[in-house]
CSV table of C-alpha atoms in Angstrom, one decimal:
chain,number,residue,atom,x,y,z
A,1,MET,CA,36.7,-48.8,-12.9
A,2,THR,CA,35.5,-45.4,-14.0
A,3,SER,CA,33.0,-44.6,-16.7
A,4,GLY,CA,36.0,-44.0,-19.0
A,5,ASP,CA,36.9,-47.7,-19.1
A,6,CYS,CA,33.6,-49.3,-18.4
A,7,PRO,CA,32.3,-51.7,-21.0
A,8,LEU,CA,28.7,-50.9,-20.2
A,9,CYS,CA,29.2,-47.2,-20.6
A,10,ALA,CA,30.7,-48.0,-24.0
A,11,LEU,CA,27.5,-49.6,-25.2
A,12,ASP,CA,25.2,-47.8,-27.6
A,13,ALA,CA,21.7,-47.8,-26.3
A,14,ALA,CA,20.4,-47.0,-29.7
A,15,GLU,CA,21.3,-50.6,-30.7
A,16,ALA,CA,19.6,-52.2,-27.7
A,17,LEU,CA,16.5,-54.4,-28.0
A,18,TRP,CA,14.5,-51.8,-25.9
A,19,ALA,CA,15.4,-48.6,-24.3
A,20,ASN,CA,14.0,-45.6,-22.5
A,21,ASP,CA,15.7,-42.5,-21.1
A,22,GLN,CA,17.1,-44.2,-18.1
A,23,CYS,CA,18.0,-47.8,-19.1
A,24,PHE,CA,18.1,-50.3,-21.9
A,25,VAL,CA,17.8,-54.0,-22.5
A,26,ILE,CA,20.2,-56.2,-24.3
A,27,SER,CA,20.5,-60.0,-24.8
A,28,ALA,CA,23.3,-62.4,-24.2
A,29,GLU,CA,23.9,-66.1,-25.0
A,30,ILE,CA,25.1,-68.1,-22.0
A,31,ALA,CA,26.5,-71.5,-22.8
A,32,GLY,CA,24.3,-74.3,-21.3
A,33,VAL,CA,21.5,-71.9,-20.5
A,34,GLY,CA,20.5,-70.0,-23.6
A,35,THR,CA,19.4,-66.4,-24.1
A,36,ILE,CA,19.1,-64.2,-21.2
A,37,CYS,CA,18.3,-60.4,-21.0
A,38,ARG,CA,20.4,-57.7,-19.2
A,39,VAL,CA,18.8,-54.4,-18.2
A,40,VAL,CA,21.5,-51.8,-18.0
A,41,TRP,CA,21.1,-48.5,-16.2
A,42,ARG,CA,22.5,-45.6,-18.5
A,43,GLU,CA,24.3,-43.9,-15.8
A,44,HIS,CA,27.6,-45.3,-14.3
A,45,ILE,CA,26.3,-46.2,-10.8
A,46,ARG,CA,27.6,-48.8,-8.6
A,47,GLU,CA,24.7,-49.7,-6.2
A,48,MET,CA,20.9,-49.8,-6.2
A,49,SER,CA,20.8,-47.9,-3.0
A,50,ALA,CA,22.8,-45.1,-4.6
A,51,LEU,CA,19.8,-44.3,-6.8
A,52,ASP,CA,16.9,-42.3,-5.4
A,53,ALA,CA,13.6,-44.1,-4.8
A,54,ALA,CA,12.0,-42.9,-8.1
A,55,ALA,CA,14.8,-44.0,-10.2
A,56,ARG,CA,15.1,-47.4,-8.5
A,57,GLY,CA,11.3,-47.9,-8.9
A,58,ALA,CA,11.5,-47.0,-12.6
A,59,PHE,CA,14.5,-49.4,-13.1
A,60,MET,CA,12.9,-52.3,-11.4
A,61,ASP,CA,9.6,-51.8,-13.3
A,62,VAL,CA,11.6,-52.5,-16.5
A,63,VAL,CA,13.5,-55.4,-14.8
A,64,PHE,CA,10.1,-57.0,-13.8
A,65,GLY,CA,8.6,-56.1,-17.1
A,66,VAL,CA,11.4,-58.0,-18.9
A,67,GLU,CA,10.8,-61.0,-16.5
A,68,ALA,CA,7.2,-61.0,-17.5
A,69,VAL,CA,8.0,-60.9,-21.2
A,70,LEU,CA,10.5,-63.8,-20.8
A,71,ARG,CA,8.1,-65.8,-18.8
A,72,THR,CA,5.5,-65.5,-21.6
A,73,LEU,CA,7.9,-66.1,-24.5
A,74,ALA,CA,10.2,-68.7,-23.1
A,75,ARG,CA,8.0,-70.5,-20.6
A,76,PRO,CA,10.9,-71.2,-18.2
A,77,ALA,CA,10.6,-73.3,-15.0
A,78,LYS,CA,11.9,-70.2,-13.1
A,79,ILE,CA,13.3,-66.8,-13.5
A,80,ASN,CA,16.5,-65.8,-11.8
A,81,LEU,CA,17.2,-62.1,-11.2
A,82,ALA,CA,20.6,-60.9,-10.2
A,83,SER,CA,22.5,-57.6,-9.8
A,84,LEU,CA,26.2,-58.6,-9.1
A,85,GLY,CA,28.6,-56.2,-10.9
A,86,ASN,CA,31.7,-57.3,-9.2
A,87,LEU,CA,33.7,-57.2,-12.5
A,88,VAL,CA,31.8,-54.4,-14.0
A,89,PRO,CA,30.4,-52.1,-11.2
A,90,HIS,CA,27.8,-50.3,-13.5
A,91,LEU,CA,24.2,-51.3,-12.4
A,92,HIS,CA,22.9,-54.0,-14.6
A,93,TRP,CA,20.3,-56.8,-13.9
A,94,HIS,CA,20.5,-60.3,-15.4
A,95,VAL,CA,17.1,-61.7,-16.1
A,96,ILE,CA,17.7,-65.4,-16.7
A,97,PRO,CA,15.1,-68.0,-17.8
A,98,ARG,CA,15.9,-71.3,-16.2
A,99,TYR,CA,14.9,-74.8,-17.2
A,100,LEU,CA,15.0,-78.2,-15.4
A,101,ASP,CA,17.4,-79.4,-18.1
A,102,ASP,CA,19.8,-76.4,-18.4
A,103,ALA,CA,23.4,-77.1,-17.7
A,104,HIS,CA,23.2,-75.8,-14.0
A,105,PHE,CA,19.8,-76.3,-12.7
A,106,PRO,CA,18.9,-76.1,-9.8
A,107,ASP,CA,22.2,-74.3,-9.1
A,108,ALA,CA,22.8,-70.8,-10.1
A,109,ILE,CA,24.2,-70.3,-13.6
A,110,TRP,CA,27.6,-69.4,-12.2
A,111,ALA,CA,27.9,-72.8,-10.5
A,112,PRO,CA,29.8,-75.6,-12.3
A,113,ALA,CA,27.6,-77.3,-15.1
A,114,ARG,CA,25.8,-80.6,-14.0
A,115,ARG,CA,25.0,-81.7,-17.5
A,116,GLU,CA,25.0,-81.0,-21.2
A,117,ALA,CA,22.0,-78.9,-22.0
A,118,PRO,CA,19.8,-78.7,-25.3
A,119,ALA,CA,20.5,-75.5,-27.3
A,120,ARG,CA,18.0,-72.7,-26.6
A,121,SER,CA,18.0,-69.3,-28.2
A,122,LEU,CA,15.6,-66.5,-28.6
A,123,LYS,CA,16.0,-64.4,-31.7
A,124,ASP,CA,16.6,-60.7,-31.2
A,125,ALA,CA,13.8,-59.8,-33.6
A,126,VAL,CA,11.3,-61.9,-31.5
A,127,LEU,CA,12.6,-60.5,-28.3
A,128,ARG,CA,12.5,-56.9,-29.6
A,129,ALA,CA,8.8,-57.2,-30.6
A,130,ALA,CA,7.9,-59.0,-27.3
A,131,LEU,CA,9.7,-56.2,-25.3
A,132,GLU,CA,8.0,-53.4,-27.3
A,133,ALA,CA,4.6,-55.1,-26.8
A,134,GLY,CA,5.3,-55.8,-23.0
A,135,LEU,CA,7.1,-52.5,-22.0
A,136,GLY,CA,5.8,-50.1,-24.6
A,137,GLY,CA,7.6,-48.8,-27.7
B,1,MET,CA,7.0,-77.6,-4.0
B,2,THR,CA,3.7,-76.3,-2.4
B,3,SER,CA,3.5,-74.1,0.7
B,4,GLY,CA,3.0,-77.3,2.6
B,5,ASP,CA,6.6,-78.6,2.2
B,6,CYS,CA,8.3,-75.3,1.7
B,7,PRO,CA,11.0,-74.5,4.2
B,8,LEU,CA,10.5,-70.8,3.9
B,9,CYS,CA,6.8,-71.1,4.7
B,10,ALA,CA,7.9,-73.0,7.9
B,11,LEU,CA,10.0,-70.1,9.2
B,12,ASP,CA,8.7,-68.2,12.1
B,13,ALA,CA,8.6,-64.5,11.1
B,14,ALA,CA,8.5,-63.6,14.8
B,15,GLU,CA,12.1,-64.8,15.1
B,16,ALA,CA,13.4,-62.8,12.2
B,17,LEU,CA,15.8,-59.9,12.5
B,18,TRP,CA,13.2,-57.6,11.2
B,19,ALA,CA,9.7,-58.0,9.9
B,20,ASN,CA,6.7,-56.2,8.5
B,21,ASP,CA,3.2,-57.6,7.4
B,22,GLN,CA,4.6,-58.6,4.0
B,23,CYS,CA,8.1,-59.8,4.5
B,24,PHE,CA,11.0,-60.5,6.9
B,25,VAL,CA,14.8,-60.5,7.1
B,26,ILE,CA,17.0,-63.3,8.2
B,27,SER,CA,20.7,-63.8,8.2
B,28,ALA,CA,22.8,-66.8,6.9
B,29,GLU,CA,26.4,-67.6,7.3
B,30,ILE,CA,28.0,-68.4,3.8
B,31,ALA,CA,31.4,-70.3,3.9
B,32,GLY,CA,34.2,-68.0,2.4
B,33,VAL,CA,31.9,-65.0,2.2
B,34,GLY,CA,30.4,-64.3,5.7
B,35,THR,CA,27.1,-63.0,6.9
B,36,ILE,CA,24.4,-62.4,4.3
B,37,CYS,CA,20.9,-61.3,4.6
B,38,ARG,CA,17.8,-62.8,3.0
B,39,VAL,CA,14.5,-61.0,2.6
B,40,VAL,CA,11.7,-63.4,2.5
B,41,TRP,CA,8.1,-62.7,1.2
B,42,ARG,CA,5.6,-64.1,3.7
B,43,GLU,CA,3.3,-65.5,1.0
B,44,HIS,CA,4.4,-68.5,-1.0
B,45,ILE,CA,4.7,-66.8,-4.5
B,46,ARG,CA,7.1,-68.1,-7.2
B,47,GLU,CA,8.1,-65.0,-9.3
B,48,MET,CA,8.3,-61.1,-8.8
B,49,SER,CA,6.1,-60.6,-11.8
B,50,ALA,CA,3.3,-62.5,-10.0
B,51,LEU,CA,3.2,-59.8,-7.3
B,52,ASP,CA,1.2,-56.6,-8.0
B,53,ALA,CA,3.2,-53.5,-8.5
B,54,ALA,CA,2.5,-52.1,-5.0
B,55,ALA,CA,3.6,-55.3,-3.4
B,56,ARG,CA,6.7,-55.5,-5.6
B,57,GLY,CA,7.6,-51.9,-4.7
B,58,ALA,CA,7.2,-52.6,-1.0
B,59,PHE,CA,9.3,-55.8,-1.2
B,60,MET,CA,12.1,-54.1,-3.1
B,61,ASP,CA,12.1,-51.0,-0.6
B,62,VAL,CA,13.0,-53.6,2.0
B,63,VAL,CA,15.7,-55.3,-0.1
B,64,PHE,CA,17.3,-51.9,-0.9
B,65,GLY,CA,16.9,-50.8,2.7
B,66,VAL,CA,18.8,-54.0,3.7
B,67,GLU,CA,21.4,-53.3,1.1
B,68,ALA,CA,21.9,-49.8,2.6
B,69,VAL,CA,22.2,-51.1,6.1
B,70,LEU,CA,24.8,-53.6,5.0
B,71,ARG,CA,26.8,-51.1,3.1
B,72,THR,CA,27.0,-49.0,6.2
B,73,LEU,CA,27.6,-51.8,8.7
B,74,ALA,CA,30.0,-54.0,6.6
B,75,ARG,CA,31.7,-51.6,4.1
B,76,PRO,CA,31.7,-54.3,1.4
B,77,ALA,CA,33.5,-53.7,-2.0
B,78,LYS,CA,30.1,-54.4,-3.7
B,79,ILE,CA,26.7,-55.6,-2.9
B,80,ASN,CA,25.3,-58.6,-4.8
B,81,LEU,CA,21.4,-58.9,-5.0
B,82,ALA,CA,19.8,-62.2,-6.3
B,83,SER,CA,16.3,-63.8,-6.4
B,84,LEU,CA,16.9,-67.4,-7.6
B,85,GLY,CA,14.6,-69.8,-6.0
B,86,ASN,CA,15.3,-72.9,-8.2
B,87,LEU,CA,15.4,-75.1,-5.2
B,88,VAL,CA,12.9,-73.2,-3.0
B,89,PRO,CA,10.5,-71.4,-5.3
B,90,HIS,CA,9.2,-69.0,-2.7
B,91,LEU,CA,10.3,-65.4,-3.2
B,92,HIS,CA,13.3,-64.5,-1.3
B,93,TRP,CA,16.2,-62.1,-2.1
B,94,HIS,CA,19.8,-62.7,-1.2
B,95,VAL,CA,21.6,-59.4,-0.2
B,96,ILE,CA,25.3,-60.3,-0.2
B,97,PRO,CA,28.2,-58.1,0.9
B,98,ARG,CA,31.2,-58.9,-1.2
B,99,TYR,CA,34.9,-58.3,-0.5
B,100,LEU,CA,38.0,-58.3,-2.7
B,101,ASP,CA,39.5,-61.1,-0.5
B,102,ASP,CA,36.3,-63.3,-0.1
B,103,ALA,CA,36.5,-66.8,-1.5
B,104,HIS,CA,34.8,-66.2,-4.8
B,105,PHE,CA,35.5,-62.5,-5.7
B,106,PRO,CA,35.0,-61.2,-8.3
B,107,ASP,CA,32.9,-64.3,-9.4
B,108,ALA,CA,29.4,-64.9,-8.0
B,109,ILE,CA,29.4,-66.6,-4.6
B,110,TRP,CA,27.9,-69.7,-6.4
B,111,ALA,CA,31.1,-70.2,-8.5
B,112,PRO,CA,34.0,-72.4,-7.3
B,113,ALA,CA,36.1,-70.7,-4.6
B,114,ARG,CA,39.3,-69.1,-5.8
B,115,ARG,CA,41.0,-68.7,-2.4
B,116,GLU,CA,40.7,-69.1,1.4
B,117,ALA,CA,38.9,-66.2,2.9
B,118,PRO,CA,39.2,-64.5,6.3
B,119,ALA,CA,36.4,-65.2,8.6
B,120,ARG,CA,33.8,-62.3,8.6
B,121,SER,CA,30.7,-62.4,10.7
B,122,LEU,CA,28.0,-59.9,11.7
B,123,LYS,CA,26.3,-60.7,15.0
B,124,ASP,CA,22.6,-60.9,14.9
B,125,ALA,CA,22.1,-58.4,17.7
B,126,VAL,CA,24.1,-55.8,15.7
B,127,LEU,CA,22.2,-56.6,12.5
B,128,ARG,CA,18.9,-56.4,14.2
B,129,ALA,CA,19.7,-53.0,15.7
B,130,ALA,CA,20.9,-51.7,12.3
B,131,LEU,CA,17.9,-53.0,10.5
B,132,GLU,CA,15.7,-51.4,13.0
B,133,ALA,CA,17.4,-48.1,12.7
B,134,GLY,CA,17.6,-48.2,8.9
B,135,LEU,CA,14.1,-49.7,8.1
B,136,GLY,CA,12.1,-48.6,11.0
B,137,GLY,CA,11.1,-50.6,14.1
């Protein structure tokens, strides 16, 4: 996959929940889990170790900042962090609030569901305000 | 789970493939995938955002250093990074070399297997030498 056919390159960072010059934050609804955030690097890069140390550090500061915001906002039992990119090899981090009664707990959200889960959703407006307060505007 | 009954607290860092004062690296064999590395924080801490910025940065430098070592040594199609800890809430990162013909690709390794995979294994002695060369002795 090149940047020409990459769905993350096609996203408009201006519509993100939060953005800086290097990366932006979007939300996604995962069935049986609820709202998660993704932190997407703007440039089409495959691996974290392909970034220089300063860029990596700045990227992870945002990832951990989003984690802190979600811990406060959603009070999860645990946060899961993952950078996979097997289907879309453009650096992006999943920041996933987990709950004892979500569909997959304690397995990863990619494992088969163990149970029906209550609906959980964070509104974009609430997330946007919390990200701006937590990460800076 | 407290540090008293935590299996990661019970590990002896002196037997790790690589260690510094803050964290250590071990290997694991995952069926259908092969050898992965885990980077384990020594202290029993649940979440990355509970560490201060300097500790987080030092931890991630090791994680990304292990990624770079595995990219060179194993030539994977992609690296997957994950900090889950739902079962064992003691900070540890999975650094997972992925291959087009591994049992789960392009899904996460926690998803159901799609195929039989060839055996792939990295010897601890080889990993140990590569980690020492890549991360410092």
